[in-house]
JSON list of C-alpha atoms in Angstrom, two decimals:
[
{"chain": "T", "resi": 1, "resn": "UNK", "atom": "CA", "xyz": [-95.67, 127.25, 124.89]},
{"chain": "T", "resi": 2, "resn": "UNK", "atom": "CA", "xyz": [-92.63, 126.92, 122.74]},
{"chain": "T", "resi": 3, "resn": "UNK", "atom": "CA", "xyz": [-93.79, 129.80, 120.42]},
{"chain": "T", "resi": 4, "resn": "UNK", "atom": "CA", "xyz": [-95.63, 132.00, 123.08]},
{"chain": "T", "resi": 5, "resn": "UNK", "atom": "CA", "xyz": [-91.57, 132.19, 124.50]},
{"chain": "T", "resi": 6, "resn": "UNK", "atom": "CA", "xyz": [-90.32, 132.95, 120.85]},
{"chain": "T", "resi": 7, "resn": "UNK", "atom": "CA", "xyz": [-92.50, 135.97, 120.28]},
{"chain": "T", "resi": 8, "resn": "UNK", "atom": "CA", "xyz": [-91.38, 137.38, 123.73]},
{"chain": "T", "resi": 9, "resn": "UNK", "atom": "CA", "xyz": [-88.10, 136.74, 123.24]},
{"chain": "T", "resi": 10, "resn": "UNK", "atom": "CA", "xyz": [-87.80, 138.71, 119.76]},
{"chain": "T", "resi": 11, "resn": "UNK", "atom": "CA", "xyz": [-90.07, 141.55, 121.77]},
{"chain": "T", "resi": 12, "resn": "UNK", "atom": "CA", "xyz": [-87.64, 141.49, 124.56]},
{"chain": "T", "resi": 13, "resn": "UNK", "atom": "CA", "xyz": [-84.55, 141.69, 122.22]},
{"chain": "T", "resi": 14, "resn": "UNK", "atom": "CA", "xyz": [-86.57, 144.39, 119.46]},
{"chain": "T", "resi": 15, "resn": "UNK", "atom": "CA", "xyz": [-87.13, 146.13, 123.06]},
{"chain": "T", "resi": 16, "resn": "UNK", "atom": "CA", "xyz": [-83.11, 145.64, 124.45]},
{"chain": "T", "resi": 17, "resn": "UNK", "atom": "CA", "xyz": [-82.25, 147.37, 121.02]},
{"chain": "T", "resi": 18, "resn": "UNK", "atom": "CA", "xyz": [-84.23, 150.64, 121.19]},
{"chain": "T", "resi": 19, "resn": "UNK", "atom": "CA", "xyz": [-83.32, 151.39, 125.66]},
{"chain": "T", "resi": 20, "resn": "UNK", "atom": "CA", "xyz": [-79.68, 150.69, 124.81]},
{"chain": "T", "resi": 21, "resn": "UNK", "atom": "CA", "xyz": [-79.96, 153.17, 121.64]},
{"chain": "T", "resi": 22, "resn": "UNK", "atom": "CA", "xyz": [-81.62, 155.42, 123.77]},
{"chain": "T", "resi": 23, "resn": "UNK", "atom": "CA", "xyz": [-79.02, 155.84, 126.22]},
{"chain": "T", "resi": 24, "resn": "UNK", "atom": "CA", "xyz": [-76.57, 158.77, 126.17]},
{"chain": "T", "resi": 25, "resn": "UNK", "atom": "CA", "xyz": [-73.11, 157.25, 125.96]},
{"chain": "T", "resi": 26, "resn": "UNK", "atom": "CA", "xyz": [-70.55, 158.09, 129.36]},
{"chain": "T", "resi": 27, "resn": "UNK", "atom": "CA", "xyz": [-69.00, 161.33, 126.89]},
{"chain": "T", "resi": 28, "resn": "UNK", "atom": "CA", "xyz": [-72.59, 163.16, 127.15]},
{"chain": "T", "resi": 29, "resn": "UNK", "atom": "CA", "xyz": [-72.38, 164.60, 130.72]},
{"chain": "T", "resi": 30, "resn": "UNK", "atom": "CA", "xyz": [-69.37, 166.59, 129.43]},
{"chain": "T", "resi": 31, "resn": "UNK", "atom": "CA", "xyz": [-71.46, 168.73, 126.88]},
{"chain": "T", "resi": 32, "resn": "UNK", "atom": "CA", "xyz": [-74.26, 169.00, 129.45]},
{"chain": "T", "resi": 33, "resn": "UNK", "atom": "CA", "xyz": [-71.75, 170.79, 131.29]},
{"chain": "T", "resi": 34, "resn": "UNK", "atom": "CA", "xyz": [-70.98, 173.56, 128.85]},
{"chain": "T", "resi": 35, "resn": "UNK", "atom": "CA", "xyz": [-74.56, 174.89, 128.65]},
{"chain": "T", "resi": 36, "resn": "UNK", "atom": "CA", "xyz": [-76.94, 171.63, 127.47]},
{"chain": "T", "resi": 37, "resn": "UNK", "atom": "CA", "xyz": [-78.17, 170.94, 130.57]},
{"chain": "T", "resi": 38, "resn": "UNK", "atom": "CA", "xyz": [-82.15, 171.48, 129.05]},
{"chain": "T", "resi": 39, "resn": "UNK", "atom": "CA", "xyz": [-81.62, 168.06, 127.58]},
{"chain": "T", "resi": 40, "resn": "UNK", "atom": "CA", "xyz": [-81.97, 166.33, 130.76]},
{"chain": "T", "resi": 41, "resn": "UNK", "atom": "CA", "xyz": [-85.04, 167.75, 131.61]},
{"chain": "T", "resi": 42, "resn": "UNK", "atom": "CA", "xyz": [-87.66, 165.05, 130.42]},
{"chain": "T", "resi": 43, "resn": "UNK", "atom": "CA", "xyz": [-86.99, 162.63, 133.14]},
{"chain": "T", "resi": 44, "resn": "UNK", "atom": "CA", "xyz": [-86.17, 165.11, 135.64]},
{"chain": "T", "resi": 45, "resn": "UNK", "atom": "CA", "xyz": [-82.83, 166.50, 137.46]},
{"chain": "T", "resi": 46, "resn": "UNK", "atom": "CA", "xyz": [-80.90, 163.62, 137.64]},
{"chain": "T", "resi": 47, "resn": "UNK", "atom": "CA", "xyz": [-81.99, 162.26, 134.14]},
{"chain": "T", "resi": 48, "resn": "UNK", "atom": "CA", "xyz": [-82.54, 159.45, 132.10]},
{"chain": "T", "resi": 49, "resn": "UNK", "atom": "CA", "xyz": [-79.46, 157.59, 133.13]},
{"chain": "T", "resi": 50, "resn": "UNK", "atom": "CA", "xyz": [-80.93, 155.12, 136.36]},
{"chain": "T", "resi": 51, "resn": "UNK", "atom": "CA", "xyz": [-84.22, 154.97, 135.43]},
{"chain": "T", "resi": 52, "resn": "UNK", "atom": "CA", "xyz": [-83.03, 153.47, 131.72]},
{"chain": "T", "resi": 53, "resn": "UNK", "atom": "CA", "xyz": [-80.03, 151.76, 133.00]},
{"chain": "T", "resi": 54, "resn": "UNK", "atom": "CA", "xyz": [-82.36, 149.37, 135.66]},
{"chain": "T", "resi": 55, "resn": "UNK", "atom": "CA", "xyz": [-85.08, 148.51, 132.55]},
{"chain": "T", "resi": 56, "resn": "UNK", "atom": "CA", "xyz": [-82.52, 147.43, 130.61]},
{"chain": "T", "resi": 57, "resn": "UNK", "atom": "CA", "xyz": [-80.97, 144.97, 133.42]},
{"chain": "T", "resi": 58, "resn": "UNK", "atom": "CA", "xyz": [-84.17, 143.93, 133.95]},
{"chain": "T", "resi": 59, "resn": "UNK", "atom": "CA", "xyz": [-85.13, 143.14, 130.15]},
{"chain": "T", "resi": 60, "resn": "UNK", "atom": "CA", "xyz": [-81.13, 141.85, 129.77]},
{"chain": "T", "resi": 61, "resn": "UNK", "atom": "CA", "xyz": [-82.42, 139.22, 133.01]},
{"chain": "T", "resi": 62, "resn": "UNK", "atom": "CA", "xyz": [-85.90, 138.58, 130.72]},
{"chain": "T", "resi": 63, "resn": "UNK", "atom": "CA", "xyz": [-83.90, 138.00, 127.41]},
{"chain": "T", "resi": 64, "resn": "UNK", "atom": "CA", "xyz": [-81.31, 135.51, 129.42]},
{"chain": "T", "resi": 65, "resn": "UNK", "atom": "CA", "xyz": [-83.83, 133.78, 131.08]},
{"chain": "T", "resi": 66, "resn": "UNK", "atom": "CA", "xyz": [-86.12, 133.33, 127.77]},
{"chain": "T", "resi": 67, "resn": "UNK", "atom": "CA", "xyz": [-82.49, 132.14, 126.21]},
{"chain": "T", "resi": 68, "resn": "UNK", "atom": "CA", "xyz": [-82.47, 129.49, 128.53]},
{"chain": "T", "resi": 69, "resn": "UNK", "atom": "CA", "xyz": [-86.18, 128.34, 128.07]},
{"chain": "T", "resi": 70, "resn": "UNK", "atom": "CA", "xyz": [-85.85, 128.22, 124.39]},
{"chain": "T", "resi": 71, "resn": "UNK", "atom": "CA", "xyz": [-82.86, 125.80, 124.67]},
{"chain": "T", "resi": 72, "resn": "UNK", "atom": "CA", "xyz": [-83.79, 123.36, 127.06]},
{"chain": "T", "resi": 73, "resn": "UNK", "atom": "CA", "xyz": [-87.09, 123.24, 124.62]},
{"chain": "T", "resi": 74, "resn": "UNK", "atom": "CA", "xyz": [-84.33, 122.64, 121.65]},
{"chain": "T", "resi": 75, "resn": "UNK", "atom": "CA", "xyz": [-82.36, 120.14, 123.74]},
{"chain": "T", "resi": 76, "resn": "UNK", "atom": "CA", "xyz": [-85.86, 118.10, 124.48]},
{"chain": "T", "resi": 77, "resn": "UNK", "atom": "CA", "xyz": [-86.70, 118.37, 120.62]},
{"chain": "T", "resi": 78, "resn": "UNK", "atom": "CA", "xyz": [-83.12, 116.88, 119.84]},
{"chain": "T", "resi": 79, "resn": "UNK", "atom": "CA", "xyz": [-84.91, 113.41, 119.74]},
{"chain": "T", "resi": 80, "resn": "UNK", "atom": "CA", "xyz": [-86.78, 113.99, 116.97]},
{"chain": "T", "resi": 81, "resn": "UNK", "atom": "CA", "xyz": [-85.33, 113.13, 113.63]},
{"chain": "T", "resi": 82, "resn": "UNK", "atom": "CA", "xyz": [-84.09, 115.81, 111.46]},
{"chain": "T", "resi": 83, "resn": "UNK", "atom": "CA", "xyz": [-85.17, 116.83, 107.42]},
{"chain": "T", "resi": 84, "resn": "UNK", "atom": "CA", "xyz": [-81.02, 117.29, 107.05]},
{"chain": "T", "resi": 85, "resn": "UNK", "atom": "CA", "xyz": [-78.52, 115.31, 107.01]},
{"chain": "T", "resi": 86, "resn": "UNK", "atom": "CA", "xyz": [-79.70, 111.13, 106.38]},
{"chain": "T", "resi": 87, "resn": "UNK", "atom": "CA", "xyz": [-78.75, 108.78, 109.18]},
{"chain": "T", "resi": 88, "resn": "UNK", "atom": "CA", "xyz": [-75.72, 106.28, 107.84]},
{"chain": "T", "resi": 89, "resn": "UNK", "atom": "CA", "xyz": [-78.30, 103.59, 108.42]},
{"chain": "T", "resi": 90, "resn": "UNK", "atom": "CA", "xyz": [-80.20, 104.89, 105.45]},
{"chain": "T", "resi": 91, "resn": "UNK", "atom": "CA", "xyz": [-77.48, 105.60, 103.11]},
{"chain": "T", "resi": 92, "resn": "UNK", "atom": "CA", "xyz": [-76.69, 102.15, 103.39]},
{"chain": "T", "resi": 93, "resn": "UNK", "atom": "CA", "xyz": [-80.22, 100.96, 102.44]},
{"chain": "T", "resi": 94, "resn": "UNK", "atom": "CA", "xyz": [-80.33, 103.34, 99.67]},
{"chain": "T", "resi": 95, "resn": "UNK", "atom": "CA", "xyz": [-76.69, 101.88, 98.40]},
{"chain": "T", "resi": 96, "resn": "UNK", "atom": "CA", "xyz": [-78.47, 98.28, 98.65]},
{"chain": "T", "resi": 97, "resn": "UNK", "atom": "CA", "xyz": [-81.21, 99.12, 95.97]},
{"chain": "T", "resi": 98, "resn": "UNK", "atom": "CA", "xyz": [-79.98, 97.38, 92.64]},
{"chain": "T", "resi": 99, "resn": "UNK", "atom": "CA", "xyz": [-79.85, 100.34, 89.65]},
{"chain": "T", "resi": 100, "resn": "UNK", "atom": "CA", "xyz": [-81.35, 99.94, 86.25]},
{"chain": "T", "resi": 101, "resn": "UNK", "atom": "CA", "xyz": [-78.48, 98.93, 84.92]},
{"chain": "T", "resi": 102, "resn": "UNK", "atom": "CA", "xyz": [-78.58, 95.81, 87.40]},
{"chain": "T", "resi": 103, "resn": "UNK", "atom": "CA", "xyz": [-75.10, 93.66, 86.30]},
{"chain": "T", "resi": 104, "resn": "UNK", "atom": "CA", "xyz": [-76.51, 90.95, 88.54]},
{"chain": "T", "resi": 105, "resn": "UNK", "atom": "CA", "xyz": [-79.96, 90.61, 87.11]},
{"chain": "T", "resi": 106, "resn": "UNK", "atom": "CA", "xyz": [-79.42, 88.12, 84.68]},
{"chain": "T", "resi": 107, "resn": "UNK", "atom": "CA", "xyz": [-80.79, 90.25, 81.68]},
{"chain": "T", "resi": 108, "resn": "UNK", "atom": "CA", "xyz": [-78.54, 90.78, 78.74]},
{"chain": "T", "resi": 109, "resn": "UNK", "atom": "CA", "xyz": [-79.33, 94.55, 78.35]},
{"chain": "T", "resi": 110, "resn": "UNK", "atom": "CA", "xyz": [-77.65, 95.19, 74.77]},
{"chain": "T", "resi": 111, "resn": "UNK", "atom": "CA", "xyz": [-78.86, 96.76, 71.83]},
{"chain": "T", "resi": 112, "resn": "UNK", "atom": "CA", "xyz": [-78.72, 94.33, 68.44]},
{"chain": "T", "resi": 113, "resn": "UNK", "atom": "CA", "xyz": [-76.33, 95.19, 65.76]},
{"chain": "T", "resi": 114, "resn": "UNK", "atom": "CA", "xyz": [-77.52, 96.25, 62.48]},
{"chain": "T", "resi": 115, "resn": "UNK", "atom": "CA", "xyz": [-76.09, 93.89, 59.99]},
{"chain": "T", "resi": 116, "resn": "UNK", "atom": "CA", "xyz": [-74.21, 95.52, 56.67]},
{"chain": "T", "resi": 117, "resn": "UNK", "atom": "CA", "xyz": [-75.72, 93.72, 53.78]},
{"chain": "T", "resi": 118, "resn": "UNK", "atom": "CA", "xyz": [-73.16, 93.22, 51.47]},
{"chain": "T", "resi": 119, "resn": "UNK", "atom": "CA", "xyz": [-74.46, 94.33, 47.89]}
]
């Protein structure tokens, strides 16, 4: 479920990128007025300008909505322990484990000397 939500998400956000590069900016309807009105033409008299604007509230409504699935599924996954950060309960443990070197073992741990014969 988690994933199905993912890949619609990055669709719906891919999707949000291309209407809102598609859309002439508020500056455009001054050009049209100096002879480019042809460019209009494609989605009829009035334009592109409603018909694009309401798709892209509509898939800004999807992407918000899928934003809000996705972290309620986080917040319910919080539980789970993480592969970062160790819990202080485990640094301890690990600090507990005697080393090699092991003062407190008992072992006397040095190398012999090499005696100097004295010819």
């Amino acid at each position: 479920m988690q994933v199905a939500i993912l890949m619609t998400h990055v669709a719906i956000a891919i999707a949000l990128v291309v209407l809102i590069l598609l859309q002439q900016g508020k500056g455009a309807e001054a050009g049209a007025a100096f002879g480019g009105g042809a460019s209009q033409t494609v989605f009829g008299s009035r334009g592109s300008g409603s018909f694009l604007a309401k798709f892209t509230g509509l898939l800004a409504a999807a992407f918000f909505a899928t934003s809000l699935a996705l972290a309620y599924f986080a917040s319910q996954a919080g539980d789970a322990p993480e592969a970062g950060i160790p819990d202080a309960e485990m640094i301890e443990q690990q600090n507990a484990v005697p080393s090699l070197d092991g003062a407190g073992s008992g072992v006397d741990n040095t190398s012999p000397a090499l005696e100097e014969s004295g010819d």
